Coordinates of C-alpha atoms in Angstrom, one line a residue:
X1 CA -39.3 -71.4 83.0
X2 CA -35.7 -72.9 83.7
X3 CA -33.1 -71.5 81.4
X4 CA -30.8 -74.5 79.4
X5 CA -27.2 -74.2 80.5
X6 CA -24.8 -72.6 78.2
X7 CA -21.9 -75.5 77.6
X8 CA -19.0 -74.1 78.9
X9 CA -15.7 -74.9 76.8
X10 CA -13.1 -77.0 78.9
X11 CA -10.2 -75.0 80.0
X12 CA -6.9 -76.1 77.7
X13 CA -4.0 -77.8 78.4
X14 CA -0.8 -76.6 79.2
X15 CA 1.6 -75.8 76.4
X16 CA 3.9 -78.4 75.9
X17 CA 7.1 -78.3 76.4
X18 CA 9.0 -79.9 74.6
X19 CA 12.9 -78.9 73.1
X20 CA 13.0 -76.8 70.0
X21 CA 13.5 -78.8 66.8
X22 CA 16.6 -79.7 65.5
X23 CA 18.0 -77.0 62.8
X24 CA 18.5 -78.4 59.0
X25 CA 21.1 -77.5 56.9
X26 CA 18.3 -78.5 53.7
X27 CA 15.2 -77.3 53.8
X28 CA 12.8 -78.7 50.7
X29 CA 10.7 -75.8 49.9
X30 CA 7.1 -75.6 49.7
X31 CA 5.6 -76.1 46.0
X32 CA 1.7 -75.4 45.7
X33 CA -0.9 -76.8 45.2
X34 CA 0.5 -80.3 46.0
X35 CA 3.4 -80.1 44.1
X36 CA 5.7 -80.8 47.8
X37 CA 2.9 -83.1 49.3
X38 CA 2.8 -85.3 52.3
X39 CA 5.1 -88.3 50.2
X40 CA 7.9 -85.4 49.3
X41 CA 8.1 -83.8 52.5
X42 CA 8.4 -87.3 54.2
X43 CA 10.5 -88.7 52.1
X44 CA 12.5 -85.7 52.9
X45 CA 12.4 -86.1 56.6
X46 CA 12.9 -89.5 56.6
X47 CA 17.0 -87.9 55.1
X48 CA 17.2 -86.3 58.1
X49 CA 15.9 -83.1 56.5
X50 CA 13.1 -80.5 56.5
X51 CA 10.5 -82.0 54.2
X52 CA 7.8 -79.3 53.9
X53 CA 4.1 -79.5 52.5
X54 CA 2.1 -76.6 50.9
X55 CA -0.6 -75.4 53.2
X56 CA -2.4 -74.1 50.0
X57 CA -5.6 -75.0 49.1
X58 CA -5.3 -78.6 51.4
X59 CA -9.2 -78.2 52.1
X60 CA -9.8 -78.6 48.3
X61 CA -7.1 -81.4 47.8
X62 CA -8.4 -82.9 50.4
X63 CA -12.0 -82.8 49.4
X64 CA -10.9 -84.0 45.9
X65 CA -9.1 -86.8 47.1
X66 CA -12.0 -88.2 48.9
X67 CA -14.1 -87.8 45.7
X68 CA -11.4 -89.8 43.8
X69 CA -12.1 -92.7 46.2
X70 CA -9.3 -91.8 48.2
X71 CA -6.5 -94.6 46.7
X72 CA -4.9 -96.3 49.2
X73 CA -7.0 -94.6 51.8
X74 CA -4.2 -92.2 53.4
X75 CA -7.0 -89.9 53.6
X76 CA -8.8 -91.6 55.4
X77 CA -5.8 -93.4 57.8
X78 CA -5.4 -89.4 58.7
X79 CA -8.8 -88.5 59.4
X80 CA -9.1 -91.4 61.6
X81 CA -6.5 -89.8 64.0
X82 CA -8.1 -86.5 64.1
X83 CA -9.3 -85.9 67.4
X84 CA -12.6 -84.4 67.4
X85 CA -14.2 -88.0 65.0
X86 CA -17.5 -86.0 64.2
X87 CA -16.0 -83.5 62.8
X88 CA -13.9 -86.0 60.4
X89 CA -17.0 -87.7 59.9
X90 CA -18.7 -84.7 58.7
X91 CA -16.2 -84.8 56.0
X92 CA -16.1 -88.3 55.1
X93 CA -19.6 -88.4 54.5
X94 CA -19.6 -85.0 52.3
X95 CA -17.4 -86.1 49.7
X96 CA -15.6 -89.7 49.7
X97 CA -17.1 -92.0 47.5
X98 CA -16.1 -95.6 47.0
X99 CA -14.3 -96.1 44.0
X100 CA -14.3 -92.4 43.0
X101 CA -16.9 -90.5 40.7
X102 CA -17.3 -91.7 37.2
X103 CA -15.5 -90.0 34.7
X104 CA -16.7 -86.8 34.2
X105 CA -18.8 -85.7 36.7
X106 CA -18.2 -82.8 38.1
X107 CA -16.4 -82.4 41.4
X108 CA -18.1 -81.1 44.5
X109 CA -17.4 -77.8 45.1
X110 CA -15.8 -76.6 49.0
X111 CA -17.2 -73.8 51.1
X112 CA -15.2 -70.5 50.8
X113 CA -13.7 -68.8 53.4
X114 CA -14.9 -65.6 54.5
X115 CA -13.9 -62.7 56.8
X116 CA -17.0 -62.8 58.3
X117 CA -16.6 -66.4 59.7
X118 CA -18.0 -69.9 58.0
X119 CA -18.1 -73.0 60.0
X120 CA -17.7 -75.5 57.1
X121 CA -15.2 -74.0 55.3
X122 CA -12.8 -73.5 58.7
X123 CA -13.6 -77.0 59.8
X124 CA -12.4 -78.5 56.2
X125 CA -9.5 -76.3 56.5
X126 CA -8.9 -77.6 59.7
X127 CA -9.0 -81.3 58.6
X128 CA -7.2 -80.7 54.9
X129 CA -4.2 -79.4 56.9
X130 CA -4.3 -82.1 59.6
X131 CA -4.4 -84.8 57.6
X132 CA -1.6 -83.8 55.3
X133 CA 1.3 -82.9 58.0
X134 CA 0.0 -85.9 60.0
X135 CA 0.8 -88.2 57.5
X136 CA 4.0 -86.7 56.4
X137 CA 5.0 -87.2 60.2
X138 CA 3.2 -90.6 60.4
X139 CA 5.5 -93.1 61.6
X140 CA 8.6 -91.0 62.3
X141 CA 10.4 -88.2 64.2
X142 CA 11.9 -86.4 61.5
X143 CA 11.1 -82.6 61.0
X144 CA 8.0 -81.4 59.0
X145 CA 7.2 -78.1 57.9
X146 CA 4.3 -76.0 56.5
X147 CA 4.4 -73.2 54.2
X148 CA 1.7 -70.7 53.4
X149 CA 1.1 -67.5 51.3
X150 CA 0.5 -64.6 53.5
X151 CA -2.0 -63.2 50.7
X152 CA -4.6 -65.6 51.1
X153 CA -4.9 -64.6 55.0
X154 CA -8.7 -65.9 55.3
X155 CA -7.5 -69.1 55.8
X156 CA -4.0 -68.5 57.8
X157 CA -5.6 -69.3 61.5
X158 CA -7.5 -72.5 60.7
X159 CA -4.8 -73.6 58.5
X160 CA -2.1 -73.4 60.8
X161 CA -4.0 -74.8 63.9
X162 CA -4.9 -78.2 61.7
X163 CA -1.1 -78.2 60.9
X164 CA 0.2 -77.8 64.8
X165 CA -2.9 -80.2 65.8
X166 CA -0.9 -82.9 64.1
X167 CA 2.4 -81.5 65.4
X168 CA 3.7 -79.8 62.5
X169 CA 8.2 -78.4 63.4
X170 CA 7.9 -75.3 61.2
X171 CA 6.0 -72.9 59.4
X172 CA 7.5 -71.0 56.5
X173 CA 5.3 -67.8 55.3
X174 CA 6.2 -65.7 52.4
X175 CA 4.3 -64.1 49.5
X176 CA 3.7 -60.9 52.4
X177 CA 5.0 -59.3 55.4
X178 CA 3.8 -62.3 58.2
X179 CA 4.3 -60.2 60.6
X180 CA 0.5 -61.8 62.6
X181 CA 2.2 -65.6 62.1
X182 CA 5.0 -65.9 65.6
X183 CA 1.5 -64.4 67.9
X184 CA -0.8 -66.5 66.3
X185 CA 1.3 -69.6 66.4
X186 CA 1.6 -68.9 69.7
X187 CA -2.1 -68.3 70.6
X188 CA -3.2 -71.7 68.7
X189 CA -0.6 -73.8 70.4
X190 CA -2.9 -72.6 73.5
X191 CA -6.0 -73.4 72.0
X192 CA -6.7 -69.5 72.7
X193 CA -9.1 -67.4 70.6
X194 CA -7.1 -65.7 68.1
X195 CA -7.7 -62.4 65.5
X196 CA -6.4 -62.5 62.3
X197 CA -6.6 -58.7 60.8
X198 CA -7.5 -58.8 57.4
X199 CA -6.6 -56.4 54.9
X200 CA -9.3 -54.7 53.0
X201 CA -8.8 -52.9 49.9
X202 CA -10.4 -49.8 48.9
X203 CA -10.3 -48.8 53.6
X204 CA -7.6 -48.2 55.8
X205 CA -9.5 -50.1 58.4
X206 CA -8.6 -54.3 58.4
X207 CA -11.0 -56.6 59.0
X208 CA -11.3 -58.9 62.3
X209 CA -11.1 -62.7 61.7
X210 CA -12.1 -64.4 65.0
X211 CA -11.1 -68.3 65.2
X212 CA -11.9 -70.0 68.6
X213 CA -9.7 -73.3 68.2
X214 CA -10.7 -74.5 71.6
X215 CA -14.6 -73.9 70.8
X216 CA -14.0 -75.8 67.3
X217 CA -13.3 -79.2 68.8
X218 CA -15.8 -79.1 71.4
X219 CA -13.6 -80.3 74.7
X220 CA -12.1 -82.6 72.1
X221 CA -8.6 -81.2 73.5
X222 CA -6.3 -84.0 72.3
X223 CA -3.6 -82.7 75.4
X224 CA -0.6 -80.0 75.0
X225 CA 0.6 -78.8 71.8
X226 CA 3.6 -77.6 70.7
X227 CA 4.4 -74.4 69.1
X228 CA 6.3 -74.4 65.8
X229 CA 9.1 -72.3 65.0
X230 CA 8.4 -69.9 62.3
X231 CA 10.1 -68.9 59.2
X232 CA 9.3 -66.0 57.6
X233 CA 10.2 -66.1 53.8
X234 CA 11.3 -62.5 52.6
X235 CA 13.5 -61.1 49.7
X236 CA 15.8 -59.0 51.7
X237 CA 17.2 -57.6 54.5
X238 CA 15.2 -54.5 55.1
X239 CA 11.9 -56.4 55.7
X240 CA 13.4 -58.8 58.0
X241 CA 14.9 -56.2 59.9
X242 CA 11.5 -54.7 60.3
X243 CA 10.2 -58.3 61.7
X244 CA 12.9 -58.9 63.9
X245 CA 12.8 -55.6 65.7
X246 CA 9.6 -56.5 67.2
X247 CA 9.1 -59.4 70.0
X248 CA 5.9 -60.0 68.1
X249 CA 6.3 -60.3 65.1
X250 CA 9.9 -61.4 65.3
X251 CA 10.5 -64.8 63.8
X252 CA 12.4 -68.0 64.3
X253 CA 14.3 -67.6 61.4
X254 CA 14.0 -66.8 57.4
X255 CA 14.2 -67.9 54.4
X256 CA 16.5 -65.5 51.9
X257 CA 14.3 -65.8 48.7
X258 CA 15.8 -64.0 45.2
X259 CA 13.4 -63.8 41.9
X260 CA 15.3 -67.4 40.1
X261 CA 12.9 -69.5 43.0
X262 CA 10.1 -71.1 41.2
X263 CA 6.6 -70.1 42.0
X264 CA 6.0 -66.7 43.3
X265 CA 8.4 -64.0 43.8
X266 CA 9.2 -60.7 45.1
X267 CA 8.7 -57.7 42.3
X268 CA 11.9 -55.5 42.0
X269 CA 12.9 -52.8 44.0
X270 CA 11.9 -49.1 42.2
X271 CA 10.0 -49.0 39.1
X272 CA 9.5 -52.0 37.0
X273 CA 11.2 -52.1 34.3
X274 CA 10.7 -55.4 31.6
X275 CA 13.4 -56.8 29.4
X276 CA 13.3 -57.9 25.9
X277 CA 10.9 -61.4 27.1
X278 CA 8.3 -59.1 29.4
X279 CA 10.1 -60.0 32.0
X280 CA 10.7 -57.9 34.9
X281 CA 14.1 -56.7 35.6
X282 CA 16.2 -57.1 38.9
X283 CA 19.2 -55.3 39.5
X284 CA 21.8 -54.7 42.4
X285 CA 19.3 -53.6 44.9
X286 CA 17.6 -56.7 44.9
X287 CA 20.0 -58.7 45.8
X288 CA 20.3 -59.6 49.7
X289 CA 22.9 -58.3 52.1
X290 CA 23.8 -61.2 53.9
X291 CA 26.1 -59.5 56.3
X292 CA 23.2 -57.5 57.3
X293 CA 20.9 -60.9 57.7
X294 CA 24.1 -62.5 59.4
X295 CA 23.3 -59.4 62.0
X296 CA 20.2 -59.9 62.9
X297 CA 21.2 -63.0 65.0
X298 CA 18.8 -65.5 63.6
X299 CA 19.5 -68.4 61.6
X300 CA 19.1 -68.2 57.7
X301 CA 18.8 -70.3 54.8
X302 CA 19.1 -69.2 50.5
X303 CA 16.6 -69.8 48.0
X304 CA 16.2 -69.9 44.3
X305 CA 18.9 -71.4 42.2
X306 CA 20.5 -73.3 45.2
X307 CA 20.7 -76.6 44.0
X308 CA 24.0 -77.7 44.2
X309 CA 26.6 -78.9 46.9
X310 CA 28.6 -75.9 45.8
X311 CA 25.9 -73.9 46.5
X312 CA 24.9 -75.1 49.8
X313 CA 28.9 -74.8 50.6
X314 CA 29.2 -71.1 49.8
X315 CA 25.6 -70.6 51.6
X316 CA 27.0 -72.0 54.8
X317 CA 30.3 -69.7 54.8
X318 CA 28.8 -66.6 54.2
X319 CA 26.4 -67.4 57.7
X320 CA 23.7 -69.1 56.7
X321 CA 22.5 -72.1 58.1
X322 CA 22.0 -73.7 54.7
X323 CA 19.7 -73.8 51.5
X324 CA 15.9 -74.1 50.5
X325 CA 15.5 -75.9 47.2
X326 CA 12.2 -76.3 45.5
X327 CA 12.6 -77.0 41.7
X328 CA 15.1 -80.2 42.1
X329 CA 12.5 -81.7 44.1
X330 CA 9.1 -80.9 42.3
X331 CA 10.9 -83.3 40.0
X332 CA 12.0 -85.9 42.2
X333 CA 9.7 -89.5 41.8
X334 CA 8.1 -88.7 45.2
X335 CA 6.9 -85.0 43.7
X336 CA 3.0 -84.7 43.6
X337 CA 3.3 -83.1 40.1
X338 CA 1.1 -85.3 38.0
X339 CA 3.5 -87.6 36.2
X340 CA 3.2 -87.2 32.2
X341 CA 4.2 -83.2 32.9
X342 CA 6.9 -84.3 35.0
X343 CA 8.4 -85.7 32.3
X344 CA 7.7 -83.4 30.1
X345 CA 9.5 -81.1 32.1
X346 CA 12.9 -83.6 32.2
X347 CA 12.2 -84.2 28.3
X348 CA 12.8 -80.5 27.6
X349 CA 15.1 -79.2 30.5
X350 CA 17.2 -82.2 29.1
X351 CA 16.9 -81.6 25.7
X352 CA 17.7 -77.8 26.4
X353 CA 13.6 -76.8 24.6
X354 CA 12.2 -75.9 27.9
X355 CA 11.6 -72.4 28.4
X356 CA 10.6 -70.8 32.0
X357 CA 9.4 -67.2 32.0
X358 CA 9.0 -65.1 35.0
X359 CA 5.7 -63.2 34.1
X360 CA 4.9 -60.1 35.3
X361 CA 0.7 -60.4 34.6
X362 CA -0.3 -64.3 35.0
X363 CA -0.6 -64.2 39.1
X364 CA -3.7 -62.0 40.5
X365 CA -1.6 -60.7 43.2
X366 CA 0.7 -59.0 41.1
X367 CA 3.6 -60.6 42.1
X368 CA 5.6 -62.1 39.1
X369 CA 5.3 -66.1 38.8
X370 CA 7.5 -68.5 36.7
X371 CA 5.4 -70.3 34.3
X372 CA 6.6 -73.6 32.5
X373 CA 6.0 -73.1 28.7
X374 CA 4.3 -76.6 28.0
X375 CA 1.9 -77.4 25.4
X376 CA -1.6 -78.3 26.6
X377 CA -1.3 -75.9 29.7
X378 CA -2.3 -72.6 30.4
X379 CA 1.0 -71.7 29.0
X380 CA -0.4 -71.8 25.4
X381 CA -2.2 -68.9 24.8
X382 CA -4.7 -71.0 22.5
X383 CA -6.0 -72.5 25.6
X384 CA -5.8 -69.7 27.5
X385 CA -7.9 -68.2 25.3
X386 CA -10.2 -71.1 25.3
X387 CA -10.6 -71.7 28.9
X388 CA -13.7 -69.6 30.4
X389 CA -12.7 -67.1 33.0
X390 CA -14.2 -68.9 36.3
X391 CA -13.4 -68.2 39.7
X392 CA -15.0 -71.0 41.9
X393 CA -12.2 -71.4 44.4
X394 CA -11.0 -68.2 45.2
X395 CA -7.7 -68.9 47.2
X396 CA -6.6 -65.5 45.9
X397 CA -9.4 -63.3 46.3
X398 CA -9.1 -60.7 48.5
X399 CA -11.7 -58.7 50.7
X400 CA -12.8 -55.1 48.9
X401 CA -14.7 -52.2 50.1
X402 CA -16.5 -51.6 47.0
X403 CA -19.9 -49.4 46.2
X404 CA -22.2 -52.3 47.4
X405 CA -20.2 -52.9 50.5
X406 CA -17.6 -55.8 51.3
X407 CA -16.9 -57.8 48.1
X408 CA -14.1 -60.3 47.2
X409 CA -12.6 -59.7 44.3
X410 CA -9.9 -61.6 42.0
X411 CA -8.0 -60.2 38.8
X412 CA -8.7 -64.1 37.4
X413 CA -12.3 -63.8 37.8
X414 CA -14.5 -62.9 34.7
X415 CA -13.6 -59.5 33.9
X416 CA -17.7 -58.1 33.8
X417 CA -17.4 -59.4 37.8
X418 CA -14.0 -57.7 38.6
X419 CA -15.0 -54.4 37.4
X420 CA -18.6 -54.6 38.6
X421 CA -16.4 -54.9 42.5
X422 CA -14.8 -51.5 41.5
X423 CA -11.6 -53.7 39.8
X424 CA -10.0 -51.9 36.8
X425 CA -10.3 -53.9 34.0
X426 CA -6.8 -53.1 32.6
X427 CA -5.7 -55.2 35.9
X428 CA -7.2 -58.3 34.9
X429 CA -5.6 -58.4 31.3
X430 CA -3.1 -61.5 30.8
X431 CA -4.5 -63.0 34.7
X432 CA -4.5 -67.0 35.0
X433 CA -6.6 -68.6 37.4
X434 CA -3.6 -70.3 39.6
X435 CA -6.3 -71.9 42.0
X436 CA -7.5 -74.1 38.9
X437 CA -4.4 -74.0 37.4
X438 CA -2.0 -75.9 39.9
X439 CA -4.9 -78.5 41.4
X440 CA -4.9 -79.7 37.4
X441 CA -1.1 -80.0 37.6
X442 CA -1.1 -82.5 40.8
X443 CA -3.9 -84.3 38.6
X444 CA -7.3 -83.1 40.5
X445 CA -8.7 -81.3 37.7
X446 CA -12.0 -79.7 37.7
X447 CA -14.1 -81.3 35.1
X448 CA -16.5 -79.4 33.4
X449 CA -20.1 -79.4 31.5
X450 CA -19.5 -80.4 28.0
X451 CA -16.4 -82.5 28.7
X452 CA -14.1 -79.8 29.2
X453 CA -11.3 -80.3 31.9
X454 CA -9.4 -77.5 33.9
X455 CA -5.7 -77.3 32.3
X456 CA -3.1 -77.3 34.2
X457 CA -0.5 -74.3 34.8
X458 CA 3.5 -75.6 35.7
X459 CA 5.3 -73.7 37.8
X460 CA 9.0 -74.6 38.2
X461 CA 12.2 -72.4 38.6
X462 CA 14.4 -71.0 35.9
X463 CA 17.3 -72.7 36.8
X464 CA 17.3 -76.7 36.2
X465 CA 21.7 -76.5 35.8
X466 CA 21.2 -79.4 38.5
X467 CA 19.8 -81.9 36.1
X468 CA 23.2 -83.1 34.2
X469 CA 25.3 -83.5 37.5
X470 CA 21.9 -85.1 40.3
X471 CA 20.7 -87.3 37.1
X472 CA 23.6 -88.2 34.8
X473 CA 22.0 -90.7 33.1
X474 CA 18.6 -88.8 32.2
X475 CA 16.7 -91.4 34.3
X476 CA 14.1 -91.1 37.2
X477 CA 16.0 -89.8 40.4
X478 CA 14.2 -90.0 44.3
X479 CA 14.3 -87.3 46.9
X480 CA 16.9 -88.9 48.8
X481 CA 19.5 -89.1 45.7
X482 CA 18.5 -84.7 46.1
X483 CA 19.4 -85.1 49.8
X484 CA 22.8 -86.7 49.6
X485 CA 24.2 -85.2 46.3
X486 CA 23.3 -81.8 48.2
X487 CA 25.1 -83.3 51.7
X488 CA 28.4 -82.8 50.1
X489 CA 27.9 -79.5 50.1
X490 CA 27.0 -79.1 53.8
X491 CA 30.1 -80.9 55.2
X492 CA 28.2 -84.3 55.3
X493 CA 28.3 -87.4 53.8
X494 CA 25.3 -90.4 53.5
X495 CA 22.7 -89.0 55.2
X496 CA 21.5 -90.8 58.7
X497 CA 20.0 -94.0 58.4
X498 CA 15.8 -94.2 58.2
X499 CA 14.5 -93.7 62.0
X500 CA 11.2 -94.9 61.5
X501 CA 9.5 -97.7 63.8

């Protein structure tokens, strides 16, 4: 009896080669889930700058956007351009629907990510990240970034491939050492198989991640692509000394972050010590060196508490090549932050009511995360306690060897299911879901049986000094008025005209 051929996958184009992307002085840092969305980081671009997306969780938004009925289809514009049209079609017919569901009903869940592989969920990564850089590049040259979380490495490699498929300038990866991200960029801009090594806790041995971009489009090889530079975003010195020692896992550059960044951020150096708020404190030590970053030869740029022309100034003559600023921007009119907590972020920064802790306990990766005190979020411990302990995205699970073998495990999930994976239950005390958290602050909420919707959890950073001085007259301000009050600060005026057409 004949044997049927084995399909052999098409050899891959040639890298492209293309010159290196043009260094900012401003780079708008990445706010998840959707907080810096395709309309921030274009609008940012379109100033000449680097407008960045988060990379988080964009196979959920994207999902969720569908479901909503996709409003002014951008969604779907996106998908249309993805190369392999099956594939977006698989997509398409999974979750839009026409005019969004009805109020209430419950939103279809997304595959998960495993170590182990899963088709689905790597081809909806694929397509969430695609579409979401390729419209924040869509009619324009400007610069584009990505930015991930080097904790949720299941979905680094499809992630990142989706992103350079639709021709994204730079990556940013913090929350981590990325020491995997420079190779693997690398490798996907080849379309070559690529192994993510996953960490495992409980074993000393990683686990193998195996992504085949080239066997994921089947031949659908849409010509050359080019590799992006990457950023790696790191606290201080000593771990990007370690990275840069090393052709690979040497970067393009970094991003300087210190703890007053919103979001995420690095736990002090020695033992942690909390002040009078639970709060973690950071002394001397944690403060960066730039002198030694200067060093290492590679451009730089300063985050957290940045905002302001006098800040971007000083940046620029101590060596860097300029600022990262997140928090003036996740309020700018182009932010995806859902609107009324927008302004009820302005209301109370203006009004000098808002209060931003940096808690030691509410993210499951133990890093310490700012978290906006707002009523009606998971802020209020009332509905904290009310919310049900559910953990049906998992973003921030990681892979355990536990007594029933492999496991994934989160410090958000319900506590009988963390300690029945060998968790300590001491561990999950004070943990917020962040996965359900953040989609409900960009206004794709979960809803669930009974009526209940997921509440939202506001991340923003602890210095908002930049309100008075970018918005004087307490109205709405865009991200270009960010970009040009900034600009004085980096020896520039207007910024260039808009190059799109």
């Amino acid at each position: 009896m004949p044997q049927t051929p084995v399909p052999r996958t098409p050899a891959p184009p040639a890298p492209a080669t293309v010159p290196a992307p043009r260094r900012p002085w401003l780079i708008q840092g990445g706010m998840g889930v959707g907080v810096s969305g395709w309309r921030l980081a274009r609008a940012v671009s379109l100033e000449g700058q680097l407008g960045v997306v988060s990379g988080t969780a964009l196979d959920v938004v994207l999902a969720r956007v569908l479901q909503t009925g996709d409003p002014g289809g951008h969604a779907r514009r996106a998908l249309a351009a993805f190369p392999h049209p099956d594939l977006a079609r698989t997509a398409l017919d999974r979750y839009f629907r026409e005019g969004g569901l009805d109020a209430g009903t419950p939103l279809r869940t997304a595959p998960r990510l495993r170590a182990t592989g899963g088709a689905q969920a790597e081809i909806l990564t694929v397509l969430g990240n695609f579409a979401e850089v390729w419209l924040a590049k869509e009619g324009h040259d400007g610069l584009v970034g990505v930015n991930y979380l080097e904790k949720i490495q299941l979905a680094t490699a499809p992630a990142l491939f989706g992103a350079i498929l639709a021709g994204v300038d730079h990556v940013l990866v913090g929350a981590g050492v990325p020491g995997q991200i420079p190779a693997l960029a690398t490798r996907l801009a080849r379309y070559e198989r690529c192994v993510t090594r996953i960490s495992v806790e409980g074993s000393e041995e990683p686990l193998d991640q195996l992504f085949d971009p080239a066997a994921l489009l089947a031949g659908h090889l849409p010509g050359p692509l080019r590799r992006p530079e990457v950023l790696a975003i790191v606290s201080l010195p000593v771990l990007a000394a370690y990275l840069a020692r090393d052709e690979a896992t040497r970067p393009d550059g970094f991003v300087i972050e210190t703890s007053g960044a919103g979001g995420h951020s690095a736990p002090p150096r020695g033992p942690m010590r909390l002040d009078e708020r639970g709060e973690p404190v950071y002394g001397p030590r944690d403060r960066p060196d730039l002198a030694r970053m200067a060093a290492l030869g590679l451009p730089f740029w300063l985050a957290g508490g940045q905002a302001s022309p006098e800040a971007v100034a000083a940046a620029r003559a101590q060596g860097a090549a300029g600022v990262q600023v997140g928090s003036a921007f996740a309020l700018c009119e182009e932010s995806g932050m859902a609107r009324p907590l927008r302004r009820e972020l302005l209301d109370r920064a203006r009004s000098g009511t808002l209060t931003v802790r940096n808690d030691p306990d509410a993210s499951p990766t133990s890093f310490p995360f700012k978290v906006a005190e707002l009523p009606g979020t998971v802020s209020d411990p009332e509905v904290a306690e009310a919310r049900r302990r559910v953990c049906d995205l998992g973003f921030l699970r990681t892979p355990v060897r536990g007594p029933r073998g492999l496991a994934y495990r989160c410090a958000a999930e319900p506590v009988a299911a963390y300690v029945r994976k060998g968790g300590d239950p001491a561990d999950a005390k004070g943990r917020r879901c962040l996965c359900n958290g953040l989609l409900a602050t960009i206004g794709l909420a979960q809803r669930r049986p009974g009526g209940r919707v997921e509440p939202p959890l506001v991340t923003i950073g602890q210095d908002l000094s930049f309100l008075p001085r970018l918005s004087p007259g307490a109205g709405p301000y865009t991200a270009a008025d960010v970009v040009r009050w900034l600009a004085a600060g980096a020896g520039g005026g207007a910024a260039p005209p808009d190059r799109t057409g």
